[in-house]
PDB file of C-alpha atoms and ligand atoms in Angstrom:
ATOM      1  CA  UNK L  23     103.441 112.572 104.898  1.00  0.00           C
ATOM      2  CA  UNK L  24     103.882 110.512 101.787  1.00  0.00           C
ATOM      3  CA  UNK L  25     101.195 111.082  98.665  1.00  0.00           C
ATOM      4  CA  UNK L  26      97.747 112.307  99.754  1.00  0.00           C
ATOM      5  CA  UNK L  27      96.183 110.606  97.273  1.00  0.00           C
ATOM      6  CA  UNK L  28      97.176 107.345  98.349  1.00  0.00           C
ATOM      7  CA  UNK L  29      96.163 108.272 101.957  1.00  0.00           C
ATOM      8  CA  UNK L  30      92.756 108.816 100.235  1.00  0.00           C
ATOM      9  CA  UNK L  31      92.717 105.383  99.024  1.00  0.00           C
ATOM     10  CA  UNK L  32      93.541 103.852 102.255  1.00  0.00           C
ATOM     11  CA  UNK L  33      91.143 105.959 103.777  1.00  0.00           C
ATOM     12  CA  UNK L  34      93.823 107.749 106.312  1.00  0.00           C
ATOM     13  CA  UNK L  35      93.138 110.767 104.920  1.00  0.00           C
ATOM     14  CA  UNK L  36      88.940 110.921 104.668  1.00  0.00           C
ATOM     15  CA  UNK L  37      87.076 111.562 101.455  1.00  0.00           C
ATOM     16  CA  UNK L  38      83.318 111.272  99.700  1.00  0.00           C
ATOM     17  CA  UNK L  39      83.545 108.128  97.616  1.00  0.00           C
ATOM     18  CA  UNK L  40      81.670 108.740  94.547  1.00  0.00           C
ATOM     19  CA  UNK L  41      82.937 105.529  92.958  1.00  0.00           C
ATOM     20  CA  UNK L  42      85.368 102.261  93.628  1.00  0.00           C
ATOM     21  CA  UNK L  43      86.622  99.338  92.020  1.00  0.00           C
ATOM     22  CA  UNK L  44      89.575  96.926  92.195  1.00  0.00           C
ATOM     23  CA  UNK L  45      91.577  99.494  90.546  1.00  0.00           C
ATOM     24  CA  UNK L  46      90.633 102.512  90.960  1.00  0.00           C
ATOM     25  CA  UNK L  47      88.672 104.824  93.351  1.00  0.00           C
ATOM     26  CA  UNK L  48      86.995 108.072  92.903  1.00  0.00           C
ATOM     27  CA  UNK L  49      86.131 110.859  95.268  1.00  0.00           C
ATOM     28  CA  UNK L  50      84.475 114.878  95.253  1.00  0.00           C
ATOM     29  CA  UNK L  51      86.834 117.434  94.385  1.00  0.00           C
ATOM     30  CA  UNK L  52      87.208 119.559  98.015  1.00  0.00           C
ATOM     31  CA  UNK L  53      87.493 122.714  96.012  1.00  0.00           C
ATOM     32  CA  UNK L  54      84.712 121.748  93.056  1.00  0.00           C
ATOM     33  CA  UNK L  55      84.688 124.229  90.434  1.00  0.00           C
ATOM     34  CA  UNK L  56      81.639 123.032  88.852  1.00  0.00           C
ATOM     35  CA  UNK L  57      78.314 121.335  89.995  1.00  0.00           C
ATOM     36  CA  UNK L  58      79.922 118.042  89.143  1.00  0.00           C
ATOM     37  CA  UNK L  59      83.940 117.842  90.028  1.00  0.00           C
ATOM     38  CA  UNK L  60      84.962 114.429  90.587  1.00  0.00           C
ATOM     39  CA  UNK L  61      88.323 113.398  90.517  1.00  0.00           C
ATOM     40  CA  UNK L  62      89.411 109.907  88.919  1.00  0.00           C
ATOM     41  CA  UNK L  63      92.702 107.911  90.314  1.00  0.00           C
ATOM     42  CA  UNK L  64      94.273 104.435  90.257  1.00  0.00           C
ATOM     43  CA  UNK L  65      95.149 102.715  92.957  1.00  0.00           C
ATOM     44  CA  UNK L  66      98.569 102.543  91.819  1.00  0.00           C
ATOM     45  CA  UNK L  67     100.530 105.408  92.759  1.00  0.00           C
ATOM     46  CA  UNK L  68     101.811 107.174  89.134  1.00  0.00           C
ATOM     47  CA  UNK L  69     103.291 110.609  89.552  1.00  0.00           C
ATOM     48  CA  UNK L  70     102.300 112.416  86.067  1.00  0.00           C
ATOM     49  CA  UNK L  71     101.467 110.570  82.277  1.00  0.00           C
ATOM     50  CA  UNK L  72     105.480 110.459  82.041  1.00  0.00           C
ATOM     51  CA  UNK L  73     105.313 107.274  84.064  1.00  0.00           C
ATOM     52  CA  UNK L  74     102.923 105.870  81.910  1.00  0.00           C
ATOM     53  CA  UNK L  75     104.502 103.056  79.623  1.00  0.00           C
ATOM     54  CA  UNK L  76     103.094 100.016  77.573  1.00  0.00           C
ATOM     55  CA  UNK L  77     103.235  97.687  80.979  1.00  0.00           C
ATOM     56  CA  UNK L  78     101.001  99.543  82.928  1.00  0.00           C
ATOM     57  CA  UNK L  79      99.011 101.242  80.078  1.00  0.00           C
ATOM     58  CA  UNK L  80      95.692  99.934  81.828  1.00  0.00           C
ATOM     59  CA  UNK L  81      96.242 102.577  84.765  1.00  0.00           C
ATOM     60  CA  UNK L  82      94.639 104.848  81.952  1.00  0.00           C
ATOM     61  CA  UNK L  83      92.010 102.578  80.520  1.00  0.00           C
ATOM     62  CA  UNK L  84      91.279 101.283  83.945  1.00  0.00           C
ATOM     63  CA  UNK L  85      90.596 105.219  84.879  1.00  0.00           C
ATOM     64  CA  UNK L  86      88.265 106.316  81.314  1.00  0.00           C
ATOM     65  CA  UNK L  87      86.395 103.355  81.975  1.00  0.00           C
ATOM     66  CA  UNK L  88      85.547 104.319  85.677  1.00  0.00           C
ATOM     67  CA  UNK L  89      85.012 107.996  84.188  1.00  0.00           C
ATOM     68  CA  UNK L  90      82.073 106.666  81.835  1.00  0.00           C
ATOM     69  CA  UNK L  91      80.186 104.750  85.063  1.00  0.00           C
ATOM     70  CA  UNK L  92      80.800 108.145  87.035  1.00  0.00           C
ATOM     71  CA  UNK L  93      79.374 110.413  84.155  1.00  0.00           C
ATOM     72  CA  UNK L  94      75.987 108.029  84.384  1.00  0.00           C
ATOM     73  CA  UNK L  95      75.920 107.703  88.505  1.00  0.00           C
ATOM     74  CA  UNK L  96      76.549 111.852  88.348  1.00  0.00           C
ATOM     75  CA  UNK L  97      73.964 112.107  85.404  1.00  0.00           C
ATOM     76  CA  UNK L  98      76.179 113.942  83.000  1.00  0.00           C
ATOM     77  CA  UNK L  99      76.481 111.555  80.558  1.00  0.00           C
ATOM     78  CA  UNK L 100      73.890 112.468  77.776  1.00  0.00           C
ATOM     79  CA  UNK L 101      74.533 115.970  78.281  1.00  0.00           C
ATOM     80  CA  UNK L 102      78.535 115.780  78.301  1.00  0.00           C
ATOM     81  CA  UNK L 103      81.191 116.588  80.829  1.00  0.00           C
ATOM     82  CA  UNK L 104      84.748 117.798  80.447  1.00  0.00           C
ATOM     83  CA  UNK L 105      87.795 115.529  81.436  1.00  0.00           C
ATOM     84  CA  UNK L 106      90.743 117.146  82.180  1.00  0.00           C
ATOM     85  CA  UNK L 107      94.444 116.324  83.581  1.00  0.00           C
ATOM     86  CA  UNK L 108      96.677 118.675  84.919  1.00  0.00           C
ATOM     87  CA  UNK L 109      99.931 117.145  83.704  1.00  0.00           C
ATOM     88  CA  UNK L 110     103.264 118.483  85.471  1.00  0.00           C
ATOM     89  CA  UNK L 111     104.201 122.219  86.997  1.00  0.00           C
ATOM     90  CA  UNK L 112     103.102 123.930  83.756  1.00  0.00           C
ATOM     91  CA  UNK L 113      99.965 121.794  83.276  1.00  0.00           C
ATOM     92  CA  UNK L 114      98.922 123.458  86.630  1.00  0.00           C
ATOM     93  CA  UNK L 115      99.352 119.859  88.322  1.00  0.00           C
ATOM     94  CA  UNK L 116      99.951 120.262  92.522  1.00  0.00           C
ATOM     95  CA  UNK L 117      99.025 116.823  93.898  1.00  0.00           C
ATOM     96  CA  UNK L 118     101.639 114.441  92.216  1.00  0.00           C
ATOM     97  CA  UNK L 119      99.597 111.004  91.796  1.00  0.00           C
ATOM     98  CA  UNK L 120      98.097 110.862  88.488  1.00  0.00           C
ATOM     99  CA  UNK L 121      94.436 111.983  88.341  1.00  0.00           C
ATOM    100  CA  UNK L 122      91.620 112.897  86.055  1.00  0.00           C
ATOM    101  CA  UNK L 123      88.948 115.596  86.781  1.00  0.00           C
ATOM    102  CA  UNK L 124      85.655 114.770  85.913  1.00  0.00           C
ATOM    103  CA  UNK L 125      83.560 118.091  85.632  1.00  0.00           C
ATOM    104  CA  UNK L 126      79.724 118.987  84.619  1.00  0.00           C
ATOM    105  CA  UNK L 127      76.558 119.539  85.480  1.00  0.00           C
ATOM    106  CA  UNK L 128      76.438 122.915  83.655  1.00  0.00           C
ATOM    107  CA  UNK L 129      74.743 123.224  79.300  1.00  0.00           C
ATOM    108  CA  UNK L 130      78.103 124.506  78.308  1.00  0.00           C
ATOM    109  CA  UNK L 131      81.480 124.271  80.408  1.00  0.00           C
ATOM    110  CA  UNK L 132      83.093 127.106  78.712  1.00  0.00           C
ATOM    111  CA  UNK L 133      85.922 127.564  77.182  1.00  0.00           C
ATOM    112  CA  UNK L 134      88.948 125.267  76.959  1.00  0.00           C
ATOM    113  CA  UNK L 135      91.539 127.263  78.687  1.00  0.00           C
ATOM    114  CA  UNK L 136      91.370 130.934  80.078  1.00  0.00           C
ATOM    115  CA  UNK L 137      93.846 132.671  77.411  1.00  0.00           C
TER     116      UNK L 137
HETATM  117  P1  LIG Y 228      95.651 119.300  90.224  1.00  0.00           P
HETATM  118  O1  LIG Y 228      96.817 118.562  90.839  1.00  0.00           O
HETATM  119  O2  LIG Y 228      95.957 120.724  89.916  1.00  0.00           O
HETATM  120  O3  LIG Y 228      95.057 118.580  89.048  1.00  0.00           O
HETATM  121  O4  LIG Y 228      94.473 119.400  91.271  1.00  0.00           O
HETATM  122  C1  LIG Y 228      94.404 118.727  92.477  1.00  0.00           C
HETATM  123  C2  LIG Y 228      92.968 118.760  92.912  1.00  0.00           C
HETATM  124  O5  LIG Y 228      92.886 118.060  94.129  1.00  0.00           O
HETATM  125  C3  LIG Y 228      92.386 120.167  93.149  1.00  0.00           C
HETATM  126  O6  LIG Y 228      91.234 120.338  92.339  1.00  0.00           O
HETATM  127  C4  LIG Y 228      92.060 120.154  94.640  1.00  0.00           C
HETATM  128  O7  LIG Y 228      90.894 120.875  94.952  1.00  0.00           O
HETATM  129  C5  LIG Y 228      91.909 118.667  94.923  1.00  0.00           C
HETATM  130  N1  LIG Y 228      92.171 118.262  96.295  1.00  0.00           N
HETATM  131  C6  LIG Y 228      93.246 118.557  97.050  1.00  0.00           C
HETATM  132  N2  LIG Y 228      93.172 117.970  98.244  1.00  0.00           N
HETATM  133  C7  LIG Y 228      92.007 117.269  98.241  1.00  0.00           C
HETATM  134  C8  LIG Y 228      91.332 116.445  99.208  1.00  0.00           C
HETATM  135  N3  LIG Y 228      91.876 116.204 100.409  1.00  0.00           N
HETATM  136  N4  LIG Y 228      90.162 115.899  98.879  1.00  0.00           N
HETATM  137  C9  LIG Y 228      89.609 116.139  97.662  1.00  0.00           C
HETATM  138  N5  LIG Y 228      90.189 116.890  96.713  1.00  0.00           N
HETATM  139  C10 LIG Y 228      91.367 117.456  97.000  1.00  0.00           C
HETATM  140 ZN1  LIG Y 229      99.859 108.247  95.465  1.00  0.00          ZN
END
């Protein structure tokens, strides 16, 4: 029970670590939809960008930060990547800790949304 992303982080629920610091660890998507899918998340738990506020405002820059180091270990960043957050039930969000998809590996990652 409880969030699965925070059993991720204390490693009762297993992952592949692509990236960790104090704050924030970073793991392969389990269902990657593109040849680079790594998703992004702070080790404080956050449901959605609604609990965001100006006190804990470095969850987010704490995150893009890691995102830039990933891009270069995954070796996207010259080429570009797409960073995306599913934000709430219409944003298409399902796993209710704040995360960021990091995706690429392909010359063009089509378009924005599927219409
Ligand atoms: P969303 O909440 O829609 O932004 O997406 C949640 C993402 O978490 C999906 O891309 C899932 O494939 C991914 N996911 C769910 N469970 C796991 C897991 N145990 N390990 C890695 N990725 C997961
Ligand atoms: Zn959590």
């Amino acid at each position: 029970m409880g969030c699965l992303f925070c059993n991720i982080i204390n490693g009762t629920t297993p992952s592949t670590k692509v990236y960790e610091n104090d704050s924030v660890y970073a793991f392969e998507d389990i269902n990657p939809q593109a040849p680079v899918h790594v998703l992004v998340i702070h080790k404080s738990h956050v449901e959605t960008i609604e609990d965001l506020t100006a006190d804990n405002s470095s969850i987010m820059s704490d995150i893009i930060l890691a995102v830039k180091e990933i891009a270069r270990t995954k070796g996207v960043d010259r080429k570009g990547y797409r960073v995306i957050i599913n934000n709430g039930p219409a944003g298409g969000q399902i796993i209710w800790h704040l995360h960021v998809h990091v995706m690429g590996g392909r010359d063009d990652m089509g378009p924005m949304v599927v219409r």
